[in-house]
Coordinates of C-alpha atoms in Angstrom, one line a residue:
D1 CA 19.0 -55.7 -47.7
D2 CA 19.5 -53.0 -50.3
S3 CA 15.8 -51.9 -50.1
D4 CA 16.0 -51.4 -46.4
A5 CA 19.1 -49.4 -46.7
E6 CA 17.6 -47.2 -49.4
E7 CA 14.4 -46.7 -47.3
M8 CA 16.5 -45.6 -44.3
A9 CA 18.5 -43.2 -46.4
Q10 CA 15.3 -41.6 -47.7
Q11 CA 14.0 -41.2 -44.1
Q12 CA 17.3 -39.6 -43.0
Q13 CA 17.2 -37.3 -46.0
A14 CA 13.5 -36.3 -45.3
Q15 CA 14.4 -35.7 -41.6
S16 CA 17.3 -33.5 -42.5
Q17 CA 15.2 -31.5 -44.9
A18 CA 12.5 -31.0 -42.2
E19 CA 15.2 -29.8 -39.8
E20 CA 16.5 -27.3 -42.3
E21 CA 13.0 -26.0 -42.9
L22 CA 12.4 -25.7 -39.2
L23 CA 15.7 -23.8 -38.7
S24 CA 14.8 -21.6 -41.7
D25 CA 11.4 -20.7 -40.1
I26 CA 13.0 -19.9 -36.7
Q27 CA 15.6 -17.8 -38.4
E28 CA 12.9 -15.8 -40.3
E29 CA 11.0 -15.2 -37.0
S30 CA 14.1 -14.0 -35.2
G31 CA 14.9 -11.3 -37.9
G32 CA 17.4 -13.3 -39.9
E33 CA 19.8 -14.1 -37.1
P34 CA 20.3 -17.8 -36.4
P35 CA 19.1 -18.4 -32.9
L36 CA 20.8 -21.7 -32.6
P37 CA 24.0 -23.2 -34.1
A38 CA 23.6 -25.7 -36.9
P39 CA 23.5 -29.4 -35.9
A40 CA 26.8 -31.0 -35.3
D41 CA 26.0 -33.8 -37.7
D42 CA 23.2 -35.3 -39.7
G43 CA 22.3 -37.7 -36.9
V44 CA 20.5 -35.1 -34.8
I45 CA 17.1 -36.5 -33.9
A46 CA 15.3 -33.2 -32.9
V47 CA 15.9 -29.5 -32.2
V48 CA 14.6 -28.2 -28.9
V49 CA 13.9 -24.5 -28.5
V50 CA 13.6 -23.3 -24.8
D51 CA 11.7 -20.0 -24.2
C52 CA 12.9 -18.2 -21.0
F53 CA 10.7 -15.6 -19.2
G54 CA 11.7 -13.3 -16.3
D55 CA 9.4 -11.4 -13.9
I56 CA 10.3 -8.0 -12.5
F57 CA 8.5 -7.0 -9.4
Q58 CA 8.2 -3.3 -8.5
A59 CA 8.7 -2.6 -4.8
K60 CA 5.2 -1.5 -3.6
L61 CA 2.8 -2.2 -0.8
S62 CA -1.0 -2.2 -1.4
L63 CA -3.4 -0.4 0.8
D64 CA -5.9 -2.8 2.4
K65 CA -8.8 -0.3 2.2
K66 CA -11.4 0.7 -0.4
I67 CA -10.0 3.4 -2.6
H68 CA -12.1 6.6 -3.0
R69 CA -14.0 7.3 -6.2
D70 CA -11.4 9.9 -7.2
G71 CA -8.6 7.4 -6.8
D72 CA -7.3 9.0 -3.6
Q73 CA -5.9 6.7 -1.0
S74 CA -6.6 8.6 2.2
F75 CA -7.4 8.1 5.9
K76 CA -9.6 10.6 7.8
F77 CA -9.5 11.5 11.5
L78 CA -11.9 13.5 13.6
Y79 CA -11.5 15.6 16.7
S80 CA -14.0 17.9 18.5
N81 CA -13.2 20.4 21.3
S82 CA -16.8 20.0 22.6
L83 CA -17.0 16.3 23.5
P84 CA -19.9 14.9 25.5
A85 CA -19.3 14.6 29.2
E86 CA -18.6 10.9 29.1
L87 CA -15.7 11.5 26.7
A88 CA -14.3 14.7 28.2
H89 CA -11.3 12.9 29.7
Y90 CA -10.1 12.1 26.2
Q91 CA -10.1 15.7 25.1
E92 CA -6.8 16.7 26.7
A93 CA -5.2 13.4 26.0
A94 CA -5.9 13.8 22.3
M95 CA -4.6 17.3 22.1
K96 CA -1.3 16.3 23.8
G97 CA -1.0 13.1 21.7
L98 CA -1.1 10.9 24.7
P99 CA -1.4 7.1 24.2
N100 CA -4.6 6.5 26.3
V101 CA -6.9 7.4 23.4
P102 CA -9.2 4.7 22.0
I103 CA -8.3 3.2 18.6
G104 CA -10.9 3.7 15.9
P105 CA -14.1 5.8 16.0
V106 CA -15.8 6.5 19.3
C107 CA -19.5 6.8 18.9
V108 CA -22.2 8.5 21.0
G109 CA -25.9 8.6 20.9
G110 CA -28.4 5.8 20.4
G111 CA -30.4 6.6 23.6
L112 CA -33.9 8.0 24.0
N113 CA -32.7 11.6 24.1
S114 CA -30.4 11.1 21.1
P115 CA -31.5 8.2 18.9
D116 CA -29.1 8.9 16.1
V117 CA -25.6 7.4 16.6
G118 CA -22.7 9.7 15.6
I119 CA -18.9 9.7 15.7
A120 CA -17.6 12.0 18.3
L121 CA -13.9 11.1 18.2
A122 CA -11.6 9.3 15.8
V123 CA -7.9 10.3 16.3
V124 CA -6.2 6.9 16.2
R125 CA -6.6 4.6 13.2
T126 CA -4.9 1.4 12.0
V127 CA -3.4 1.4 8.5
A128 CA -2.9 -2.0 6.9
L129 CA -0.6 -2.5 4.0
S130 CA 0.1 -5.8 2.2
N131 CA 2.7 -7.2 -0.1
D132 CA 0.8 -8.7 -3.0
T133 CA 3.9 -9.8 -4.9
D134 CA 5.9 -13.1 -4.8
S135 CA 9.0 -11.3 -3.7
P136 CA 10.0 -9.7 -0.3
V137 CA 9.8 -5.9 -0.1
R138 CA 12.2 -3.7 1.9
C139 CA 10.6 -0.5 3.1
Q140 CA 10.7 2.4 5.6
F141 CA 7.8 4.4 7.0
Q142 CA 7.4 8.0 7.8
V143 CA 4.6 10.4 8.8
E144 CA 4.4 14.1 8.0
G145 CA 2.1 16.8 9.4
P146 CA 0.2 16.8 12.7
F147 CA 0.4 13.0 13.0
K148 CA 2.6 10.5 14.8
M149 CA 3.2 6.8 14.5
K150 CA 2.2 4.9 17.7
K151 CA 2.8 1.3 16.7
L152 CA 4.4 -0.6 13.8
E153 CA 3.8 -4.3 13.4
V154 CA 5.4 -6.4 10.6
M155 CA 4.5 -10.1 10.3
G156 CA 7.4 -12.1 11.7
V157 CA 8.9 -9.1 13.6
K158 CA 8.2 -8.1 17.2
P159 CA 5.8 -5.1 17.3
I160 CA 7.4 -1.8 18.0
K161 CA 5.6 0.9 20.0
S162 CA 6.4 4.6 20.2
G163 CA 8.1 5.5 23.5
G164 CA 9.0 1.9 24.4
P165 CA 12.0 -0.4 23.9
G166 CA 13.1 -0.2 20.3
A167 CA 11.1 3.0 19.9
L168 CA 10.5 4.5 16.5
L169 CA 12.7 7.2 15.1
S170 CA 11.7 10.9 15.3
P171 CA 8.4 11.8 13.6
T172 CA 10.5 13.9 11.2
G173 CA 12.5 10.9 10.0
P174 CA 11.8 7.4 8.6
T175 CA 11.9 4.2 10.6
D176 CA 14.5 1.5 10.2
V177 CA 14.3 -0.7 7.1
Y178 CA 11.9 -3.6 7.5
T179 CA 11.3 -6.6 5.2
V180 CA 7.7 -7.5 4.4
Q181 CA 7.7 -11.1 3.1
A182 CA 5.8 -12.2 0.0
R183 CA 2.0 -12.3 0.5
Q184 CA 2.3 -10.8 4.0
G185 CA 1.5 -7.5 5.5
V186 CA 2.3 -4.7 7.9
S187 CA 0.0 -2.6 10.1
L188 CA 0.6 0.8 11.6
E189 CA -1.3 2.7 14.3
I190 CA -1.3 6.4 13.4
Q191 CA -2.6 9.1 15.8
F192 CA -3.8 12.6 14.8
V193 CA -2.5 15.2 17.2
P194 CA -4.8 18.3 16.7
P195 CA -2.9 21.6 16.6
A196 CA -3.7 24.3 19.1
V197 CA -7.1 25.9 18.8
A198 CA -5.4 29.2 17.8
Q199 CA -4.4 27.6 14.6
W200 CA -7.9 26.6 13.7
T201 CA -10.0 28.6 11.3
D202 CA -13.0 30.6 12.3
K203 CA -15.3 28.1 10.6
M204 CA -17.0 25.1 12.2
E205 CA -14.5 22.7 10.5
S206 CA -10.7 23.0 10.3
I207 CA -8.9 20.6 8.0
F208 CA -5.3 19.6 8.6
T209 CA -3.5 17.3 6.2
G210 CA -0.4 15.1 6.4
K211 CA 1.1 12.1 4.7
L212 CA 2.2 8.6 5.3
V213 CA 5.3 8.0 3.2
V214 CA 6.6 4.5 2.4
H215 CA 10.2 4.6 1.3
Y216 CA 11.6 1.7 -0.8
P217 CA 15.5 1.6 -0.5
G218 CA 17.2 1.0 -3.8
E219 CA 17.9 2.7 -7.1
S220 CA 15.0 4.3 -9.0
N221 CA 12.4 3.2 -6.3
A222 CA 10.0 6.1 -5.9
P223 CA 8.3 6.5 -2.5
E224 CA 4.6 5.9 -2.1
F225 CA 2.3 8.5 -0.4
F226 CA -1.0 8.1 1.4
T227 CA -3.0 11.1 2.5
L228 CA -3.8 11.7 6.1
E229 CA -6.6 14.2 6.8
G230 CA -7.5 15.4 10.3
K231 CA -10.8 17.3 10.8
C232 CA -11.2 19.5 13.9
L233 CA -14.8 20.6 14.9
R234 CA -15.8 23.5 17.1
P235 CA -19.4 24.2 18.3
S236 CA -21.5 26.2 15.9
L237 CA -25.1 27.2 16.1
K238 CA -27.3 28.7 13.5
V239 CA -30.4 30.9 14.3
H240 CA -33.3 30.7 11.9
V241 CA -35.7 33.6 12.4
V242 CA -39.2 32.7 11.5
P243 CA -41.2 35.8 10.7
I244 CA -44.6 36.3 12.4
E245 CA -47.3 37.5 10.2

């Protein structure tokens, strides 16, 4: 039928005109360059434009700890050379960096004679880092200053302890390269080894600092630094003279 043929021809002409207008709009958005070749023939039904997106993940581990108000990511350690009698056996072990020192803070007090609980010793702390990206991260760990790494545990890898089989490298150098899988983490036990008392200041508190360095092998991957701060306390008494009138 001539009317049906004429109607079909009009539809094809309208479709071709719509396609030309669509290509013209796409060309204008792309700065004048045709993003796609022209249709092979007038029988093209539709033009499909596919947008491709790529994600780039920066090699970085996140500290599983509340960040200080000033933005500093640090860990603090505490040692005293005047420990209570029940903790005296830890004093020499801590000074020599021996492994038989408790992990985390050791508290004293809470009794009738000393109702206030206080921290007397905290020379070993656990540092937890996590990979919050969707890609594995290759990294190495290193400590600087009066600190040493006691234990390294990566999820999926057998824990490595200092001085045991598969011991960590020298404190002055980084560890081997480890892979932290996506959405997984790594934990490190770091011990503060107080310097000799002769290196302390004359004040009640002496502060010694160091760093935990995370290296990311690869081009243009900057290392990451976390501050380690060890505080050494010596006994100090103040005399307040009250005048008698």
